[in-house]
Short mmCIF file of C-alpha atoms in Angstrom, two decimals:
data_model
loop_
_atom_site.label_atom_id
_atom_site.label_comp_id
_atom_site.label_asym_id
_atom_site.label_seq_id
_atom_site.Cartn_x
_atom_site.Cartn_y
_atom_site.Cartn_z
CA MET A 1 -4.76 -9.11 -35.60
CA SER A 2 -6.90 -10.04 -38.94
CA GLN A 3 -8.64 -12.58 -39.24
CA PRO A 4 -8.03 -15.61 -42.22
CA SER A 5 -10.80 -16.39 -44.12
CA MET A 6 -11.92 -19.03 -44.71
CA ARG A 7 -11.19 -20.91 -48.32
CA LYS A 8 -13.28 -23.20 -49.93
CA THR A 9 -12.72 -26.16 -47.99
CA GLY A 10 -15.73 -27.89 -47.99
CA GLY A 11 -17.34 -26.04 -44.21
CA ARG A 12 -13.97 -26.78 -43.28
CA PRO A 13 -11.61 -23.96 -42.01
CA GLY A 14 -8.26 -24.13 -43.63
CA ALA A 15 -4.72 -24.22 -42.07
CA GLY A 16 -4.68 -20.57 -41.41
CA MET A 17 -8.26 -20.26 -39.74
CA VAL A 18 -7.40 -22.76 -37.16
CA ARG A 19 -3.02 -20.90 -37.06
CA TRP A 20 -5.47 -17.63 -35.79
CA ALA A 21 -8.18 -18.97 -33.46
CA VAL A 22 -4.61 -21.33 -31.63
CA VAL A 23 -2.73 -17.75 -31.58
CA SER A 24 -6.18 -15.59 -30.69
CA ALA A 25 -7.34 -18.30 -27.82
CA THR A 26 -3.39 -18.99 -26.47
CA ALA A 27 -3.59 -15.31 -26.04
CA CYS A 28 -6.78 -14.66 -24.30
CA LEU A 29 -5.49 -17.80 -21.96
CA LEU A 30 -2.61 -16.13 -21.32
CA GLY A 31 -3.92 -12.16 -20.31
CA LEU A 32 -6.43 -14.27 -18.21
CA SER A 33 -3.54 -15.77 -15.73
CA MET A 34 -1.57 -12.98 -15.88
CA THR A 35 -4.81 -10.47 -14.59
CA ALA A 36 -5.83 -13.37 -11.63
CA SER A 37 -1.66 -13.32 -11.25
CA ALA A 38 -0.94 -10.15 -10.69
CA GLY A 39 -4.80 -9.20 -9.07
CA ALA A 40 -3.44 -12.33 -6.35
CA ALA A 41 -2.71 -11.18 -2.39
CA LYS A 42 0.74 -12.09 -1.42
CA ALA A 43 0.13 -13.44 2.72
CA PHE A 44 3.32 -13.95 4.55
CA SER A 45 3.80 -13.43 8.40
CA GLY A 46 6.98 -11.99 9.48
CA ARG A 47 8.35 -9.47 12.00
CA ILE A 48 8.59 -5.52 11.64
CA THR A 49 12.86 -4.14 11.23
CA GLN A 50 12.75 -1.03 10.97
CA VAL A 51 10.26 2.28 10.61
CA SER A 52 10.77 4.56 8.19
CA ASP A 53 7.68 6.31 8.75
CA GLY A 54 4.25 6.52 9.66
CA ASP A 55 3.14 4.55 7.05
CA THR A 56 6.18 2.14 5.74
CA VAL A 57 7.67 -0.43 7.22
CA TRP A 58 10.16 -3.62 6.55
CA VAL A 59 9.14 -6.89 7.37
CA LEU A 60 11.54 -9.85 7.92
CA PRO A 61 9.61 -12.58 6.28
CA ASP A 62 9.70 -15.74 8.67
CA ARG A 63 10.16 -18.19 5.51
CA GLY A 64 13.36 -16.24 4.45
CA GLY A 65 14.63 -14.27 2.34
CA PRO A 66 15.49 -10.20 2.50
CA PRO A 67 13.44 -7.37 4.27
CA ARG A 68 11.10 -6.44 1.79
CA LYS A 69 9.57 -2.06 2.63
CA LEU A 70 6.17 -1.65 2.82
CA ARG A 71 2.83 0.31 2.69
CA LEU A 72 0.80 0.22 4.55
CA ASP A 73 -2.21 0.26 2.58
CA GLY A 74 -6.04 2.51 2.82
CA MET A 75 -3.97 4.96 5.33
CA ASP A 76 -1.28 8.67 4.23
CA ALA A 77 0.53 9.18 7.70
CA PRO A 78 2.23 13.14 7.75
CA GLU A 79 5.88 13.56 5.80
CA LEU A 80 8.40 13.51 8.67
CA CYS A 81 9.44 16.55 8.11
CA GLN A 82 5.47 17.31 8.27
CA PRO A 83 3.96 17.86 11.37
CA GLU A 84 2.67 14.94 13.50
CA GLY A 85 4.81 13.27 10.97
CA PRO A 86 7.81 12.13 13.63
CA ALA A 87 4.71 11.94 16.32
CA ALA A 88 3.34 8.87 13.59
CA ARG A 89 6.75 7.22 12.92
CA GLU A 90 7.09 7.02 16.87
CA ALA A 91 3.91 5.42 17.21
CA LEU A 92 3.70 2.86 14.79
CA ALA A 93 7.16 2.01 16.32
CA ALA A 94 6.05 1.78 19.44
CA TRP A 95 2.94 -0.46 18.68
CA ALA A 96 4.92 -2.70 16.16
CA LEU A 97 8.91 -2.16 15.89
CA ARG A 98 10.33 -6.67 15.94
CA ARG A 99 7.15 -7.54 16.35
CA HIS A 100 5.72 -10.44 15.27
CA VAL A 101 2.50 -9.56 12.24
CA GLU A 102 0.42 -10.94 9.61
CA VAL A 103 1.62 -9.65 6.05
CA THR A 104 -0.70 -9.45 2.61
CA VAL A 105 0.36 -7.05 0.22
CA TRP A 106 -2.63 -6.55 -2.99
CA ARG A 107 -0.30 -4.39 -4.80
CA TYR A 108 2.76 -2.14 -5.71
CA ASP A 109 3.27 1.40 -5.61
CA ASP A 110 5.50 3.50 -8.43
CA TYR A 111 8.51 3.79 -5.89
CA GLY A 112 8.71 -0.20 -5.41
CA ARG A 113 6.88 -1.14 -2.16
CA GLY A 114 3.95 -3.48 -1.53
CA LEU A 115 1.33 -1.92 -0.26
CA ALA A 116 -0.33 -4.35 2.46
CA ARG A 117 -2.79 -4.94 5.39
CA ILE A 118 -0.31 -5.91 8.67
CA ARG A 119 -2.03 -7.63 10.65
CA LEU A 120 -0.73 -7.39 14.26
CA ASP A 121 -2.56 -10.39 17.13
CA GLY A 122 -5.76 -10.00 14.84
CA GLN A 123 -5.73 -6.37 14.15
CA ASP A 124 -4.75 -4.41 11.03
CA LEU A 125 -2.77 -1.42 11.99
CA GLY A 126 -3.44 0.85 9.70
CA ALA A 127 -6.65 1.42 11.18
CA ARG A 128 -5.05 2.10 14.16
CA MET A 129 -3.28 4.53 13.02
CA VAL A 130 -6.80 6.55 11.64
CA ARG A 131 -8.33 5.70 15.09
CA GLU A 132 -5.62 7.39 16.59
CA GLY A 133 -5.26 10.16 14.88
CA HIS A 134 -1.83 9.09 13.31
CA ALA A 135 -3.27 9.30 9.77
CA TRP A 136 -5.78 10.43 6.90
CA SER A 137 -7.57 6.73 4.93
CA TYR A 138 -6.34 7.09 1.51
CA ARG A 139 -8.86 9.55 -0.60
CA TYR A 140 -8.49 8.61 -4.29
CA ARG A 141 -11.28 10.57 -6.27
CA ARG A 142 -14.88 10.41 -4.66
CA ASP A 143 -13.79 7.34 -2.76
CA PRO A 144 -13.30 8.34 1.09
CA GLY A 145 -11.10 5.10 1.02
CA PRO A 146 -11.22 3.03 3.63
CA TYR A 147 -10.31 4.63 6.52
CA LEU A 148 -13.74 6.26 7.24
CA ALA A 149 -15.21 5.33 9.99
CA GLU A 150 -12.14 5.64 12.36
CA GLU A 151 -10.68 8.82 10.52
CA ASN A 152 -14.37 10.21 12.23
CA GLU A 153 -13.67 8.95 15.39
CA ALA A 154 -10.35 10.31 15.48
CA ARG A 155 -11.48 14.38 14.75
CA ALA A 156 -14.44 13.86 17.14
CA ARG A 157 -11.91 13.40 19.44
CA GLN A 158 -10.09 14.94 18.55
CA ARG A 159 -6.61 12.51 18.38
CA GLY A 160 -2.74 13.49 17.08
CA LEU A 161 -3.09 15.35 14.56
CA PHE A 162 -6.91 16.16 13.99
CA ARG A 163 -6.10 17.96 17.55
CA GLN A 164 -5.10 20.54 14.39
CA ALA A 165 -7.70 23.13 13.50
CA ALA A 166 -6.42 22.12 9.89
CA PRO A 167 -4.24 19.38 9.23
CA GLU A 168 -2.97 19.52 5.52
CA VAL A 169 -2.40 16.45 4.40
CA PRO A 170 0.85 14.86 3.02
CA ARG A 171 0.28 14.69 -0.94
CA ALA A 172 -0.71 18.57 0.12
CA PHE A 173 2.57 19.14 1.73
CA ARG A 174 4.64 17.34 -0.75
CA GLN A 175 2.51 19.86 -3.72
CA ARG A 176 4.21 23.26 -1.66
CA HIS A 177 7.37 22.20 0.08
CA GLY A 178 8.30 19.38 -2.34
CA PRO A 179 9.64 16.32 -0.79
CA CYS A 180 11.55 15.84 2.97
CA PRO A 181 14.79 15.78 2.60
CA MET A 182 16.98 12.95 3.04
CA PRO A 183 18.63 12.74 6.99
CA PRO A 184 21.73 11.98 7.24
CA PHE A 185 22.89 8.53 7.60
CA ARG A 186 23.81 6.98 10.52
CA ARG A 187 25.19 3.42 10.63
CA GLY A 188 23.39 0.71 12.47
CA ASP A 189 19.97 1.88 12.17
#
């Protein structure tokens, strides 16, 4: 939008200038409002009703509404068709299925899942999954992720997937093999 020129009005802005200032200010405030709401964390509590894999759960909010599909933020568990994938899902289910949790959703991924930190009895589930060797700290470019210390502990103690000499991170596994095939639908799951 180009800025209108001031008319000769005794030093006062003309109607075009006022309109431009109002529109600009409104756009700035709207942009700030949208940025603040997009970055705001959404917290709720609920019960885990399903564990899809080692980093994805469904949580039924206490306040009502349908279960929400959430991915544990900051970690990456093996794919279900990858070595240690079923063990990661089983560990997460053993710890959290049908348990009451506190959820903080930070943002959403490309699949529409809320990326969340989930706490069970005050303990971060993502940190526990990585510490026990069921997942990696999620790396992005040069950032080693939030659970690097937990991953280093799991590697040093050769826990879970770190018993393998060179476990393959899920991203590399998907690039080499493609996505895991969908399991057949079973009623009652």
